[in-house]
Tab-separated table of C-alpha atoms and ligand atoms in Angstrom:
chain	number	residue	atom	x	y	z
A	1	UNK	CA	12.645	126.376	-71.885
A	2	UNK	CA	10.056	128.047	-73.748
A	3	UNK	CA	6.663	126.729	-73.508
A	4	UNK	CA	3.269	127.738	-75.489
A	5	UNK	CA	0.450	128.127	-73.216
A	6	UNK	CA	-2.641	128.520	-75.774
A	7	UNK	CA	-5.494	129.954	-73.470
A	8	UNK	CA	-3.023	131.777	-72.001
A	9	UNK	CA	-5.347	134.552	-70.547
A	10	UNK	CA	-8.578	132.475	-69.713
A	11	UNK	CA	-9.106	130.952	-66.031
A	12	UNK	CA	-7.211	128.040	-66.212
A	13	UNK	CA	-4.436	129.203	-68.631
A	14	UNK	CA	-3.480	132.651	-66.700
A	15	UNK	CA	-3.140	130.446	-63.037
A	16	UNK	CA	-1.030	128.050	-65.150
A	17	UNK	CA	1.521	130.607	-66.941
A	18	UNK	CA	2.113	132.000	-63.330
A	19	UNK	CA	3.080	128.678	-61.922
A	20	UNK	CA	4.927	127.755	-65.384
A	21	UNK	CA	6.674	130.982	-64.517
A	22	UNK	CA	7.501	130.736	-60.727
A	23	UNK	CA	9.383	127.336	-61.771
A	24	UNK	CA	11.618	129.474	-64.292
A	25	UNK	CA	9.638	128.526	-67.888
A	26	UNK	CA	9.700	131.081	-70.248
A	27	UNK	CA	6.244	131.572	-71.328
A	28	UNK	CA	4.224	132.542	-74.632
A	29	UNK	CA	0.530	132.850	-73.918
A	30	UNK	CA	-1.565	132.691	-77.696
A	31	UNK	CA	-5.118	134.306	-76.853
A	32	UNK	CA	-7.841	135.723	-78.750
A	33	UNK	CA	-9.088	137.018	-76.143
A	34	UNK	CA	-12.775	136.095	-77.039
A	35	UNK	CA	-13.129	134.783	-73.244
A	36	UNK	CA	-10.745	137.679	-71.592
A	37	UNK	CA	-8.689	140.247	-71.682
A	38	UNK	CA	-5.563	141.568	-71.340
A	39	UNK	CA	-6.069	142.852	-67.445
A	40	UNK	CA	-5.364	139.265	-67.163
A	41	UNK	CA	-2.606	139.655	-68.679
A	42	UNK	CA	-1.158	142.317	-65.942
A	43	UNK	CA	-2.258	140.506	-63.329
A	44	UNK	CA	0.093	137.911	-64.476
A	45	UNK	CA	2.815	140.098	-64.275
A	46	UNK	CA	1.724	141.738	-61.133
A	47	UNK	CA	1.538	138.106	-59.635
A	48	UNK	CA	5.048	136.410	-60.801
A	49	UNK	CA	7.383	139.726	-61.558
A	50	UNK	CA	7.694	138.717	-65.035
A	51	UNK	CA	6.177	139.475	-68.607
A	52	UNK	CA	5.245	136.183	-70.632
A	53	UNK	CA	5.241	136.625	-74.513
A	54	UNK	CA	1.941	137.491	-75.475
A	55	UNK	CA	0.913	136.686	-79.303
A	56	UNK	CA	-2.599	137.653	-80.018
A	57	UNK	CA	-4.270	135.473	-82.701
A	58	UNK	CA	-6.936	133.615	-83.160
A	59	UNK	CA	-6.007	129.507	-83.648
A	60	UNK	CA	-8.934	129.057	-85.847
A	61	UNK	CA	-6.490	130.692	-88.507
A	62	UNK	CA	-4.132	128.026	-90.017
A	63	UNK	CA	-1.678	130.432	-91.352
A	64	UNK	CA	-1.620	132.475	-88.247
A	65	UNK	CA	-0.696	129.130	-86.262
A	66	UNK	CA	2.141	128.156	-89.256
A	67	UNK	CA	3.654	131.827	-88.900
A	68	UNK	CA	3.603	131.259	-84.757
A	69	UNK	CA	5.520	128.479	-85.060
A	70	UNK	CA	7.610	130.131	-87.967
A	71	UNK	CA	8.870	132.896	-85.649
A	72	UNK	CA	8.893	130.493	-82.395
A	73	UNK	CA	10.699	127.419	-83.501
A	74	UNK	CA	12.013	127.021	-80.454
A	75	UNK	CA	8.633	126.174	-78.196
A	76	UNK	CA	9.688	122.520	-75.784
A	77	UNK	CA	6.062	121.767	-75.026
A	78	UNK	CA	2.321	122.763	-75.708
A	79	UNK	CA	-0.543	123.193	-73.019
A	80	UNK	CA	-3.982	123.666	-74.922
A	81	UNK	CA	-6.504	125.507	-73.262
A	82	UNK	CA	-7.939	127.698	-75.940
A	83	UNK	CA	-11.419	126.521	-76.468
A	84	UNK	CA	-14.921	127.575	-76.008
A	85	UNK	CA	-16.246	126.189	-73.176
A	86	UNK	CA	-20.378	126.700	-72.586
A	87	UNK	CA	-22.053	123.429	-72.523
A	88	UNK	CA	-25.598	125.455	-73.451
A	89	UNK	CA	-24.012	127.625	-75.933
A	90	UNK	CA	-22.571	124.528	-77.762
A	91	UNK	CA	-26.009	123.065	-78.304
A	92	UNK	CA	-27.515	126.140	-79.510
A	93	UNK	CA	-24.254	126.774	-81.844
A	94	UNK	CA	-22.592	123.146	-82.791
A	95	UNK	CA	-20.711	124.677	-85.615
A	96	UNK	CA	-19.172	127.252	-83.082
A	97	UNK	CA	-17.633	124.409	-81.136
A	98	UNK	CA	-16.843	122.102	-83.862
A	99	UNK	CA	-14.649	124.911	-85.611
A	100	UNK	CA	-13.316	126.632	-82.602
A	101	UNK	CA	-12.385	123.410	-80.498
A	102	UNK	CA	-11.546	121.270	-83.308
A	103	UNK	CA	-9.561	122.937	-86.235
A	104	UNK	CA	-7.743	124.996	-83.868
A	105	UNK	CA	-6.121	121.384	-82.350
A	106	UNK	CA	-5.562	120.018	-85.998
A	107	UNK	CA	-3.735	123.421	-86.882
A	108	UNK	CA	-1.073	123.226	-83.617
A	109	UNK	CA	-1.100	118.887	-84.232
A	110	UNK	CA	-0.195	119.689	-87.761
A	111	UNK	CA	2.978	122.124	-87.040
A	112	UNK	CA	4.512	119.679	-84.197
A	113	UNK	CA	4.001	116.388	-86.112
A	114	UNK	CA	6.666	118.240	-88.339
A	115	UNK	CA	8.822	118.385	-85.458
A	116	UNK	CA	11.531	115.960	-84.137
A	117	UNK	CA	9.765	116.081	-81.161
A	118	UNK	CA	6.563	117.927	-79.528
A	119	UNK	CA	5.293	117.742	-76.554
A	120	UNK	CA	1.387	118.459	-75.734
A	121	UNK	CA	-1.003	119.133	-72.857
A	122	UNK	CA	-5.003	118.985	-73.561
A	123	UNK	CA	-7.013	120.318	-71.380
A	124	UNK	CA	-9.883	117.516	-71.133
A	125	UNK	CA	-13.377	116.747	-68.611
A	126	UNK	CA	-14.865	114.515	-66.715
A	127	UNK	CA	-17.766	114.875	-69.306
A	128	UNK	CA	-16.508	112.285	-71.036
A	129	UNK	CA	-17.804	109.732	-68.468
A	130	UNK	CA	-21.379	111.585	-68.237
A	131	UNK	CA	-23.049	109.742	-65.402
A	132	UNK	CA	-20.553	106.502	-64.659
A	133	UNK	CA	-21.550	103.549	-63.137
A	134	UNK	CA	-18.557	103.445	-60.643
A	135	UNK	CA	-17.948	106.343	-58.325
A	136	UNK	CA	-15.449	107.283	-57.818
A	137	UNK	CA	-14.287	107.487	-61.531
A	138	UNK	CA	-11.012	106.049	-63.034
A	139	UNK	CA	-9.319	107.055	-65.794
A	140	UNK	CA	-10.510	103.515	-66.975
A	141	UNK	CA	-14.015	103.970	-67.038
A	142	UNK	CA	-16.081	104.038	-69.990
A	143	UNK	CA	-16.523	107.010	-72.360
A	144	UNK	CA	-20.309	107.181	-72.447
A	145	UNK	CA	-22.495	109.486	-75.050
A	146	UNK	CA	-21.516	112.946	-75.133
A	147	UNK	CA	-24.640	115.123	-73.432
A	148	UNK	CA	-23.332	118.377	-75.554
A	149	UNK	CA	-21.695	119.168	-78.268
A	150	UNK	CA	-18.782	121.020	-76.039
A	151	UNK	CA	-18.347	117.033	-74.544
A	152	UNK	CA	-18.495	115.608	-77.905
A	153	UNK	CA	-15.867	117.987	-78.888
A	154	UNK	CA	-13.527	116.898	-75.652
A	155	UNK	CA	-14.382	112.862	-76.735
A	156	UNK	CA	-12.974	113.843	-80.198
A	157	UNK	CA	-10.162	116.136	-79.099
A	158	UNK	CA	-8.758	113.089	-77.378
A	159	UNK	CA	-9.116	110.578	-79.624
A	160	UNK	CA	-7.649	113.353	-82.176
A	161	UNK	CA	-4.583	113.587	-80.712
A	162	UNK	CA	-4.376	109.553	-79.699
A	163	UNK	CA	-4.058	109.015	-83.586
A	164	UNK	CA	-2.002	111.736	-84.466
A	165	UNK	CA	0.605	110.126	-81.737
A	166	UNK	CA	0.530	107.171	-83.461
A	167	UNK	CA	2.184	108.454	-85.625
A	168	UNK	CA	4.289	111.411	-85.074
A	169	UNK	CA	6.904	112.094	-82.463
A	170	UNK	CA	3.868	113.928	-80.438
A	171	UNK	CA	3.720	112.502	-76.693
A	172	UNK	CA	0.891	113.872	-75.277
A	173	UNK	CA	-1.010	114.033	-71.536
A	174	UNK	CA	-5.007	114.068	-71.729
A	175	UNK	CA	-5.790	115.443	-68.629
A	176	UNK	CA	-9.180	115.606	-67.679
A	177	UNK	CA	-10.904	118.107	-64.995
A	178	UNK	CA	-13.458	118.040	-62.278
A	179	UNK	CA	-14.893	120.824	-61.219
A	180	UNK	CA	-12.248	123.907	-61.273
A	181	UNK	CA	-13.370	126.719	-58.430
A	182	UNK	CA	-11.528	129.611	-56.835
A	183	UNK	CA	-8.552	132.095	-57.697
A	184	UNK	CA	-5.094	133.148	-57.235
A	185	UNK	CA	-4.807	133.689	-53.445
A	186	UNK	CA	-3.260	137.577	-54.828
A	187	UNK	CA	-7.092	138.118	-56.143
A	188	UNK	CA	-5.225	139.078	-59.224
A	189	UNK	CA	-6.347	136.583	-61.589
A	190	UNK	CA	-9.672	134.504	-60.950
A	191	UNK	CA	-12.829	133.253	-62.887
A	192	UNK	CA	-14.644	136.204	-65.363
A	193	UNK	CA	-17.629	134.702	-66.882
A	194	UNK	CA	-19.481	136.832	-69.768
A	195	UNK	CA	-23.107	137.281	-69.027
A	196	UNK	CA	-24.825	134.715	-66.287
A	197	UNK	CA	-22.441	132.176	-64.941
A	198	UNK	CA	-23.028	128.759	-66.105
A	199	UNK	CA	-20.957	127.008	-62.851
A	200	UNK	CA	-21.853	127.105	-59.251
A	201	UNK	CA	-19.321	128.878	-57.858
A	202	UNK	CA	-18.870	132.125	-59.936
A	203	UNK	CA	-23.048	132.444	-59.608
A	204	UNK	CA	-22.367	131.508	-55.913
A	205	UNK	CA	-20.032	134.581	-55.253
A	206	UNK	CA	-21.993	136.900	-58.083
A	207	UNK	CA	-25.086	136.446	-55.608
A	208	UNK	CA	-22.973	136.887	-52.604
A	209	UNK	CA	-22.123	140.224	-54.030
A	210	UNK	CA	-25.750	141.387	-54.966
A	211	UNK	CA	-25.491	140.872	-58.679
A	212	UNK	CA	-27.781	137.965	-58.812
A	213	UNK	CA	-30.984	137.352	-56.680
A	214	UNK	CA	-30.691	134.029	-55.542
A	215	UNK	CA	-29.143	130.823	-56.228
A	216	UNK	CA	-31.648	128.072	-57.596
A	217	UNK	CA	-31.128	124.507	-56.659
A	218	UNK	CA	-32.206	122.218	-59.175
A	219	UNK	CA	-33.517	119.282	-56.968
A	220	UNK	CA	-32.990	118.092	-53.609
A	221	UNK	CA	-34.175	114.716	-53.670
A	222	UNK	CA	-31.609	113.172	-55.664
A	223	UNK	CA	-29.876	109.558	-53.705
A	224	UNK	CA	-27.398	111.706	-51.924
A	225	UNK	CA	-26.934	112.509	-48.339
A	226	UNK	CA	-28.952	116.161	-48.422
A	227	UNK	CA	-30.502	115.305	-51.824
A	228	UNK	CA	-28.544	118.095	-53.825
A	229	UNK	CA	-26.299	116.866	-56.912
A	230	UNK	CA	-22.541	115.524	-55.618
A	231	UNK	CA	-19.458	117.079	-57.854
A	232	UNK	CA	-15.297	117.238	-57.315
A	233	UNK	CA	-14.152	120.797	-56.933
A	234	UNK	CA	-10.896	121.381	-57.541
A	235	UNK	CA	-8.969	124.618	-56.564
A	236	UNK	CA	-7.404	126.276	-60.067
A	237	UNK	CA	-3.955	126.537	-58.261
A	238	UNK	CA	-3.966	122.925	-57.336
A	239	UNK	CA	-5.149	121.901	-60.898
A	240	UNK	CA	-2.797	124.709	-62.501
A	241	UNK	CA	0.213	122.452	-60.870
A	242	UNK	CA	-0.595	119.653	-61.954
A	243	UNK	CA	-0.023	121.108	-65.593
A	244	UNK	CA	3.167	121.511	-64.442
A	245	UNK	CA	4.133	118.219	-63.008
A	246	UNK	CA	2.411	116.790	-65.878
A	247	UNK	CA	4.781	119.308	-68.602
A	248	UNK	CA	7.449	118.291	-66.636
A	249	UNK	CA	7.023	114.419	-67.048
A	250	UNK	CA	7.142	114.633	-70.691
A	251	UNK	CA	10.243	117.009	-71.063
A	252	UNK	CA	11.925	114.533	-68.624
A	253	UNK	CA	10.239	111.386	-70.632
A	254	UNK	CA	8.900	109.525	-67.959
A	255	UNK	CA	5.494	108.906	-69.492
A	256	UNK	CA	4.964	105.292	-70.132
A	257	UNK	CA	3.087	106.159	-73.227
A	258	UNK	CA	2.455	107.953	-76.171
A	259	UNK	CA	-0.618	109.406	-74.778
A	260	UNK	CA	-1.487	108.662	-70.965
A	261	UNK	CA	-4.262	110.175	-69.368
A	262	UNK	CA	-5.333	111.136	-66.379
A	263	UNK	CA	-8.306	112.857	-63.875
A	264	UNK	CA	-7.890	115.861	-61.898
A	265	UNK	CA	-9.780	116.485	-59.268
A	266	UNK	CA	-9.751	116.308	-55.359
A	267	UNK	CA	-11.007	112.874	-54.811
A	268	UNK	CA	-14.098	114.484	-53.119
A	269	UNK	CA	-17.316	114.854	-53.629
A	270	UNK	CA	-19.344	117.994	-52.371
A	271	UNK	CA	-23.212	118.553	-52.372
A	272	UNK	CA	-24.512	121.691	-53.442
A	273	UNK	CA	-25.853	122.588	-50.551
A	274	UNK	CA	-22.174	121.930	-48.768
A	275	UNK	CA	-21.070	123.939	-51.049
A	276	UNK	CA	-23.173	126.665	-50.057
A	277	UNK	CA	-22.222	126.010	-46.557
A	278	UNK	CA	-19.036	126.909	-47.172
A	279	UNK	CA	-19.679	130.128	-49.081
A	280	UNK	CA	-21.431	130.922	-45.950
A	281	UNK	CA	-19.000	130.051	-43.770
A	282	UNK	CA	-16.270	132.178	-46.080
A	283	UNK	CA	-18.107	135.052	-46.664
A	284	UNK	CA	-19.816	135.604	-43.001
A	285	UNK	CA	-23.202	135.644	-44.458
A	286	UNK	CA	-26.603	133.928	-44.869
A	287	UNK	CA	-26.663	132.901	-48.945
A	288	UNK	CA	-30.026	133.401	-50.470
A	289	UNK	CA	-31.190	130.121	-52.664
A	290	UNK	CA	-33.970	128.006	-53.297
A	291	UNK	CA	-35.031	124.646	-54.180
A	292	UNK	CA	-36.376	123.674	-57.473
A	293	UNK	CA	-37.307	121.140	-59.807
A	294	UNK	CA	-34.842	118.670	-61.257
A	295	UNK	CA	-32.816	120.301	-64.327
A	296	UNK	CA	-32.500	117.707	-67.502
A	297	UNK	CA	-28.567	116.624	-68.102
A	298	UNK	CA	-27.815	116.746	-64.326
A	299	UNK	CA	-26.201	113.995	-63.507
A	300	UNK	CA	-26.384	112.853	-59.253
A	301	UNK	CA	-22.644	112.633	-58.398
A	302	UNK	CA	-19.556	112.783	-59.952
A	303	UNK	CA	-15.596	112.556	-58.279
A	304	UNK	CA	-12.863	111.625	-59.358
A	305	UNK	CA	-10.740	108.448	-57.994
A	306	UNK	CA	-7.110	109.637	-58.394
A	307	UNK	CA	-4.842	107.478	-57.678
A	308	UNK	CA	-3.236	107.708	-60.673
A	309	UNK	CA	-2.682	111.288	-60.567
A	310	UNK	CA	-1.314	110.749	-57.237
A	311	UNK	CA	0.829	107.588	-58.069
A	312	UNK	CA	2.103	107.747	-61.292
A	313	UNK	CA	1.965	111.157	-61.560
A	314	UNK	CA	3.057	112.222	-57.951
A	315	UNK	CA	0.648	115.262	-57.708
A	316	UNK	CA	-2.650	115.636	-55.410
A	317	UNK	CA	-4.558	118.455	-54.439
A	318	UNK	CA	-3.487	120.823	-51.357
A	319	UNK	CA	-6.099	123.377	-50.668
A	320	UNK	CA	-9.710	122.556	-49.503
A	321	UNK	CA	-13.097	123.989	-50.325
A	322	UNK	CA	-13.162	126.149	-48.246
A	323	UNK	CA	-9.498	127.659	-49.212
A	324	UNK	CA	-11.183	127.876	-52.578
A	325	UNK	CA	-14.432	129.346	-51.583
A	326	UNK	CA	-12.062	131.532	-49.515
A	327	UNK	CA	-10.159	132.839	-52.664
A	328	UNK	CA	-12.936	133.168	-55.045
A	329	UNK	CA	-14.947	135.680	-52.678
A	330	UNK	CA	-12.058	137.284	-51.960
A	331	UNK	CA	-11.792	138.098	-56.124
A	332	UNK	CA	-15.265	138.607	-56.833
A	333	UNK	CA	-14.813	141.773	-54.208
A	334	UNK	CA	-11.944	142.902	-56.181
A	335	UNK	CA	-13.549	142.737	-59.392
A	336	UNK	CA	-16.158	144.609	-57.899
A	337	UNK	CA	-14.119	147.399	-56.551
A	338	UNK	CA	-12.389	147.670	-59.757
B	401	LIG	P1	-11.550	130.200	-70.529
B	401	LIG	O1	-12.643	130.528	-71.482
B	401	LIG	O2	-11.408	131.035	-69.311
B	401	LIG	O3	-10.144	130.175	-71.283
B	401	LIG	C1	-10.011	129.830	-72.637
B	401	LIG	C2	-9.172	130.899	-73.294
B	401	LIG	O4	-8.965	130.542	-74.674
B	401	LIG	C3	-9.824	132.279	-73.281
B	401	LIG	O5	-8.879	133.220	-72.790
B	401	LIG	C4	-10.160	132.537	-74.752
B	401	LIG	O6	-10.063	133.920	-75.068
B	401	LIG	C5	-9.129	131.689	-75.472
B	401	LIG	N1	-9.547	131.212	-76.796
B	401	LIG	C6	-10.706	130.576	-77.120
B	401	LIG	N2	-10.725	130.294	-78.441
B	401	LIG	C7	-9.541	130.734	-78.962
B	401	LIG	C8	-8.979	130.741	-80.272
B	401	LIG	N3	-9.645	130.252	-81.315
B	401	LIG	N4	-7.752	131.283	-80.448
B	401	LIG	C9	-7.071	131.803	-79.385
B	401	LIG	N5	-7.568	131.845	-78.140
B	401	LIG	C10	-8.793	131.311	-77.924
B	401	LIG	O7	-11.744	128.662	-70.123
B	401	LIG	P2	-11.093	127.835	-68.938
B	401	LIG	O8	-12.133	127.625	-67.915
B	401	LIG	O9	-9.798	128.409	-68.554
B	401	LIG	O10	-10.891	126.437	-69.667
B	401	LIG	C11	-9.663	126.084	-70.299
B	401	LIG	C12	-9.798	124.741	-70.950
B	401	LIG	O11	-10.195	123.782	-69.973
B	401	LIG	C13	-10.843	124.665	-72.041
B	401	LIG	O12	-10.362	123.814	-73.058
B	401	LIG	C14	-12.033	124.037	-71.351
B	401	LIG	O13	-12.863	123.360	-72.255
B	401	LIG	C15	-11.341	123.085	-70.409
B	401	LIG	N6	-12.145	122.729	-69.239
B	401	LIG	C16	-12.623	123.712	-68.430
B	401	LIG	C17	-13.409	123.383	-67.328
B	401	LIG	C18	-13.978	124.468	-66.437
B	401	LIG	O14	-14.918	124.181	-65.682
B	401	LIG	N7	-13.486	125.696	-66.462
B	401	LIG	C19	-13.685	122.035	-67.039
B	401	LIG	C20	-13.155	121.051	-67.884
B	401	LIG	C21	-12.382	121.404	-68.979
């Protein structure tokens, strides 16, 4: 079965074409490459044995997407990563997000509605709950003001696609992300931020290598147990899988509904500081940081209750923290040696 993988090359996508692959899907990875490049690409290979198709194009191009689909008319399911994805970026340049996240769905929603069937993968966030009142945080929890233009594109996205189902043979899975860390345990294919890394963990390992200072801490007297902010970090092979599982429920119809949704993440929170703790503990080494002051948008904790993942969907995460602190040290050396 051949199955699009839009993203194909970024962090998410290229750890998700090699498990599509090692459970015998044919891939074909659409990329731009605006956020990578095609060393990704190779390590796919290098990593699985075989060569996914790779179509370069940009989705923002609605002929481009018509002649895809054209020329691959035989595609059993969508998973839609391609998007720009830097919460400060998206505030300074709205229009950026608005055009890249949004037309680019509308262009692939408008070739499968024509289809008999299609069915579609989004690649959603936990954004969309900002700072919830419950913790941990269902699926059913409410969708509060998006804090960025990048959430407010994730908000529409979904609700996007939840029309478009209504009335099209589209069955679609929202699933929406905690905190993605680490790499393939090969240190083939990992995390490759342009410029200064916006998450944690990528700064975490950039410092560990020398290319950054210091790590600074925004706040330590937050209502948590060490006073540091409390997120879900999930390893990228875990949450890679669970594209799978969730590809497979809809070419098997199981889903219950048109659209269901659901969170990925570990189930557990982890302090900043713990984090840090475990980069030590990985890498051998004291980790240079410092406290700060409070940063504006933080908000205190965020995980992820999944028991719907694990019920309905029958997935939950495998590898710890520290397997994924373990795996993304072990890449940034390798992109260093390279
Ligand atoms: P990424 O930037 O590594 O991957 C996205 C890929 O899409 C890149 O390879 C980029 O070149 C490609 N792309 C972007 N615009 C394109 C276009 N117009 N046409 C063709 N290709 C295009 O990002 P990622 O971390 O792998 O994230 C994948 C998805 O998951 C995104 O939709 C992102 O918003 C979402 N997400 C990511 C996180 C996270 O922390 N990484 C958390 C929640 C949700």
């Amino acid at each position: 079965m051949k199955i699009l993988v839009t993203g194909g090359l970024g962090f998410i996508g290229s750890h998700t074409v090699v498990e599509l692959q090692n459970k015998g899907f044919e891939v074909v990875i659409i990329d731009n490459l605006s956020n990578s490049s095609e060393a990704v690409f190779k390590g796919i290979v290098a990593i699985t044995g075989k060569q996914p198709i790779f179509e370069k194009l940009d989705l923002r191009g609605k002929a481009s997407v018509q002649d895809f689909f054209k020329k691959h008319d035989d595609v059993s399911g969508v998973i839609h990563f391609a998007a720009s994805k830097a919460v400060g970026e998206s505030v300074t340049n709205p229009l950026l997000y608005y055009e890249n996240n949004l037309s680019s769905l509308v262009y692939l929603l408008q070739e499968l509605e024509k289809k008999e069937e299609a069915n579609f993968i989004f690649s959603s966030s936990c954004t969309v709950y900002g700072q919830a009142d419950v913790i941990p945080i269902a699926e059913t929890a409410p969708i509060k003001p998006a804090m960025s233009p990048y959430g407010n594109t994730k908000q529409i996205g979904e609700e996007i696609i939840i029309d478009v189902a209504k009335v099209s043979a589209i069955n679609a899975i929202l699933l929406r992300y905690f905190n993605p860390i680490g790499a393939h345990d090969s240190a083939e294919i990992g995390e490759l931020p342009i410029g200064v890394p916006q998450n944690l963990v990528p700064f975490i390992t950039q410092t560990g290598i020398g290319l950054r200072k210091e790590l600074l801490v925004y706040g330590n007297d937050y209502p948590t147990p060490d006073g540091t902010c409390i997120r879900d970090y999930i390893h990228v092979v875990d949450l890679a899988k669970a594209h799978v599982v969730a590809l497979q429920r809809l070419l098997n119809k199981k889903n219950l509904d048109k659209v269901e949704i659901f969170n990925l993440g570990s189930g557990v929170g982890s302090s900043v500081l713990e984090v840090i703790t475990s980069f030590e503990k990985v890498s051998g080494k004291p980790f240079p940081y410092k406290i700060v002051d409070r940063r504006e948008g933080d908000v205190t904790k965020a995980y992820a209750n999944t028991d719907k993942a694990n019920g309905v969907l029958g997935w939950k995460t495998q590898l710890s923290l520290e397997e994924a602190m373990a795996s993304a040290w072990k890449w940034e050396q390798k992109v260093k040696a390279k």
